[in-house]
Amino acid sequence: MPSAVILAQKQATVKELSEKLKTAKSAVIVNYQGITVEDDTKMRAALRNAGVDYKVYKNSIIGRACTEAGYGELSGNLAGMSAIAVSQEDEVAAAKILKEYADKIETFNLVSGFVDGGVLDTKGVEELASIPGKDVLVCKIMGCMKSPLYKLAYVLQAIIDKDGEGTPAAEEAAE
């Protein structure tokens, strides 16, 4: 039986992680076995730059935190060496970065996750990773909105040019 101090530390860790999960937009659980220190350092830097909190916990701590946060289904997928990436800002950032490393490293696996309150399996996390980022989606929407406006402007300018060609010449001839 663990001492009261160790038990209190574990409970505090579970509470801290569950609070992060409750306010997160998304999270991804990975089995990080087989990743080299160099790749792990690069991956952590990329996650940090994207505003994603990535940390290794014991499976029991991740499982209890997920249950407390309302994602109890995730605790059934925990086995081996697990880590969790939690994103408070971008729904797809963690999944994109982790999928990149899962594709490169055969033993590094996406396990499960959640986005907007919905639990995802491995395939769901991979689909989430395939969604373009927020900036790309905003640019695409703006491009779609801009195209019809440009066409309207060209049509209006053509009408102005057509009507305007005869008017200045007629005014000059009248003078």
CSV table of C-alpha atoms in Angstrom, one decimal:
chain,number,residue,atom,x,y,z
A,1,MET,CA,0.0,0.0,0.0
A,2,PRO,CA,1.5,3.4,-1.0
A,3,SER,CA,2.1,5.9,1.7
A,4,ALA,CA,-0.3,8.8,2.3
A,5,VAL,CA,2.1,11.3,0.7
A,6,ILE,CA,2.5,9.3,-2.5
A,7,LEU,CA,-1.2,8.6,-2.7
A,8,ALA,CA,-1.9,12.4,-2.2
A,9,GLN,CA,0.6,13.2,-5.1
A,10,LYS,CA,-1.1,10.7,-7.4
A,11,GLN,CA,-4.6,12.0,-6.6
A,12,ALA,CA,-3.3,15.6,-7.3
A,13,THR,CA,-1.9,14.4,-10.6
A,14,VAL,CA,-5.2,12.7,-11.6
A,15,LYS,CA,-7.1,15.8,-10.6
A,16,GLU,CA,-4.8,18.1,-12.6
A,17,LEU,CA,-5.0,16.0,-15.7
A,18,SER,CA,-8.8,15.6,-15.4
A,19,GLU,CA,-9.2,19.3,-15.2
A,20,LYS,CA,-7.0,19.7,-18.4
A,21,LEU,CA,-9.2,17.1,-20.1
A,22,LYS,CA,-12.4,18.8,-19.1
A,23,THR,CA,-11.4,22.1,-20.7
A,24,ALA,CA,-9.5,20.6,-23.7
A,25,LYS,CA,-10.7,20.9,-27.3
A,26,SER,CA,-9.0,17.6,-28.1
A,27,ALA,CA,-6.6,15.0,-26.8
A,28,VAL,CA,-4.7,12.0,-28.3
A,29,ILE,CA,-3.3,9.0,-26.4
A,30,VAL,CA,-0.3,7.3,-28.0
A,31,ASN,CA,1.8,4.3,-27.3
A,32,TYR,CA,5.2,5.9,-27.6
A,33,GLN,CA,7.3,2.7,-27.6
A,34,GLY,CA,10.2,2.7,-30.1
A,35,ILE,CA,10.7,6.4,-30.5
A,36,THR,CA,14.3,7.6,-30.4
A,37,VAL,CA,15.4,10.4,-28.1
A,38,GLU,CA,16.1,12.6,-31.1
A,39,ASP,CA,12.6,12.0,-32.6
A,40,ASP,CA,11.0,12.5,-29.2
A,41,THR,CA,12.7,15.8,-28.7
A,42,LYS,CA,11.6,17.0,-32.2
A,43,MET,CA,8.1,15.8,-31.6
A,44,ARG,CA,7.8,17.5,-28.2
A,45,ALA,CA,9.1,20.8,-29.7
A,46,ALA,CA,6.6,20.6,-32.5
A,47,LEU,CA,3.8,19.9,-30.0
A,48,ARG,CA,4.9,22.7,-27.7
A,49,ASN,CA,5.0,25.2,-30.7
A,50,ALA,CA,1.5,24.1,-31.5
A,51,GLY,CA,0.3,24.8,-28.0
A,52,VAL,CA,-0.2,21.1,-27.2
A,53,ASP,CA,0.6,19.7,-23.7
A,54,TYR,CA,2.3,16.3,-24.1
A,55,LYS,CA,3.2,14.2,-21.1
A,56,VAL,CA,3.9,10.6,-20.1
A,57,TYR,CA,1.8,9.3,-17.3
A,58,LYS,CA,1.2,5.9,-15.8
A,59,ASN,CA,-1.8,4.1,-17.5
A,60,SER,CA,-3.7,4.1,-14.2
A,61,ILE,CA,-3.4,7.9,-13.9
A,62,ILE,CA,-4.5,8.5,-17.4
A,63,GLY,CA,-7.4,6.0,-17.0
A,64,ARG,CA,-8.6,7.6,-13.8
A,65,ALA,CA,-8.3,11.2,-15.2
A,66,CYS,CA,-10.2,10.2,-18.3
A,67,THR,CA,-13.0,8.6,-16.2
A,68,GLU,CA,-13.2,11.7,-14.0
A,69,ALA,CA,-13.4,14.0,-17.1
A,70,GLY,CA,-16.2,11.9,-18.6
A,71,TYR,CA,-14.1,10.0,-21.2
A,72,GLY,CA,-14.1,6.6,-19.4
A,73,GLU,CA,-14.1,4.8,-22.8
A,74,LEU,CA,-10.5,5.9,-23.3
A,75,SER,CA,-9.3,4.0,-20.3
A,76,GLY,CA,-10.0,0.6,-21.9
A,77,ASN,CA,-7.4,1.3,-24.6
A,78,LEU,CA,-4.5,1.9,-22.3
A,79,ALA,CA,-1.7,-0.7,-22.5
A,80,GLY,CA,2.1,-0.5,-22.7
A,81,MET,CA,3.9,2.8,-22.6
A,82,SER,CA,1.3,5.5,-22.9
A,83,ALA,CA,1.4,9.3,-23.2
A,84,ILE,CA,-1.3,11.9,-23.7
A,85,ALA,CA,-1.3,15.1,-25.8
A,86,VAL,CA,-3.9,17.6,-24.8
A,87,SER,CA,-4.8,20.6,-26.9
A,88,GLN,CA,-6.6,23.6,-25.4
A,89,GLU,CA,-6.7,25.6,-28.6
A,90,ASP,CA,-6.5,23.6,-31.8
A,91,GLU,CA,-8.6,20.5,-32.4
A,92,VAL,CA,-6.4,18.9,-35.0
A,93,ALA,CA,-2.8,20.0,-34.0
A,94,ALA,CA,-2.0,17.1,-31.7
A,95,ALA,CA,-3.4,14.5,-34.0
A,96,LYS,CA,-1.5,15.9,-37.0
A,97,ILE,CA,1.8,16.0,-35.3
A,98,LEU,CA,1.5,12.6,-33.6
A,99,LYS,CA,0.3,11.0,-36.8
A,100,GLU,CA,3.3,12.3,-38.6
A,101,TYR,CA,5.5,10.4,-36.1
A,102,ALA,CA,3.3,7.3,-36.1
A,103,ASP,CA,3.8,7.1,-39.9
A,104,LYS,CA,7.6,7.4,-39.6
A,105,ILE,CA,8.0,5.1,-36.6
A,106,GLU,CA,6.5,1.6,-36.9
A,107,THR,CA,6.2,0.9,-33.2
A,108,PHE,CA,4.8,4.4,-32.3
A,109,ASN,CA,1.0,4.1,-32.4
A,110,LEU,CA,-2.0,6.3,-32.1
A,111,VAL,CA,-4.3,4.6,-29.6
A,112,SER,CA,-7.4,6.8,-29.1
A,113,GLY,CA,-8.5,10.3,-28.3
A,114,PHE,CA,-11.4,12.7,-28.2
A,115,VAL,CA,-12.5,15.9,-29.9
A,116,ASP,CA,-15.4,18.2,-28.9
A,117,GLY,CA,-16.7,15.6,-26.4
A,118,GLY,CA,-16.7,12.7,-28.8
A,119,VAL,CA,-14.4,9.7,-28.2
A,120,LEU,CA,-12.3,8.5,-31.1
A,121,ASP,CA,-10.6,5.2,-31.8
A,122,THR,CA,-7.4,4.9,-33.8
A,123,LYS,CA,-9.1,5.3,-37.1
A,124,GLY,CA,-11.0,8.4,-35.9
A,125,VAL,CA,-7.7,10.0,-34.7
A,126,GLU,CA,-6.2,9.4,-38.1
A,127,GLU,CA,-9.2,10.9,-39.8
A,128,LEU,CA,-8.9,13.9,-37.5
A,129,ALA,CA,-5.3,14.3,-38.5
A,130,SER,CA,-6.2,14.4,-42.1
A,131,ILE,CA,-8.4,17.5,-41.6
A,132,PRO,CA,-6.6,20.7,-42.7
A,133,GLY,CA,-5.7,23.1,-40.0
A,134,LYS,CA,-7.8,26.1,-39.0
A,135,ASP,CA,-5.6,28.6,-40.9
A,136,VAL,CA,-5.9,26.5,-44.1
A,137,LEU,CA,-9.7,26.2,-43.7
A,138,VAL,CA,-10.1,29.9,-43.1
A,139,CYS,CA,-8.1,30.6,-46.3
A,140,LYS,CA,-10.2,28.2,-48.3
A,141,ILE,CA,-13.4,29.9,-47.1
A,142,MET,CA,-12.0,33.3,-47.8
A,143,GLY,CA,-11.0,32.2,-51.3
A,144,CYS,CA,-14.5,30.8,-52.0
A,145,MET,CA,-16.0,34.1,-50.8
A,146,LYS,CA,-13.6,36.3,-52.7
A,147,SER,CA,-14.0,34.5,-56.1
A,148,PRO,CA,-17.7,35.5,-56.7
A,149,LEU,CA,-16.9,39.1,-55.6
A,150,TYR,CA,-14.1,39.4,-58.1
A,151,LYS,CA,-16.4,38.1,-60.9
A,152,LEU,CA,-19.1,40.6,-59.9
A,153,ALA,CA,-16.5,43.4,-59.9
A,154,TYR,CA,-15.3,42.4,-63.4
A,155,VAL,CA,-18.9,42.3,-64.7
A,156,LEU,CA,-19.7,45.7,-63.2
A,157,GLN,CA,-16.4,47.2,-64.6
A,158,ALA,CA,-17.3,45.8,-68.0
A,159,ILE,CA,-20.7,47.5,-67.9
A,160,ILE,CA,-19.1,50.7,-66.8
A,161,ASP,CA,-16.5,50.5,-69.6
A,162,LYS,CA,-19.1,49.7,-72.2
A,163,ASP,CA,-21.4,52.6,-71.1
A,164,GLY,CA,-18.6,54.9,-70.4
A,165,GLU,CA,-16.9,54.6,-73.9
A,166,GLY,CA,-19.5,56.5,-75.8
A,167,THR,CA,-20.3,59.2,-73.2
A,168,PRO,CA,-16.9,61.1,-73.1
A,169,ALA,CA,-16.6,61.0,-76.9
A,170,ALA,CA,-20.1,62.3,-77.3
A,171,GLU,CA,-19.5,65.1,-74.8
A,172,GLU,CA,-16.3,66.1,-76.6
A,173,ALA,CA,-18.1,66.2,-80.0
A,174,ALA,CA,-20.9,68.3,-78.6
A,175,GLU,CA,-18.4,71.0,-77.4
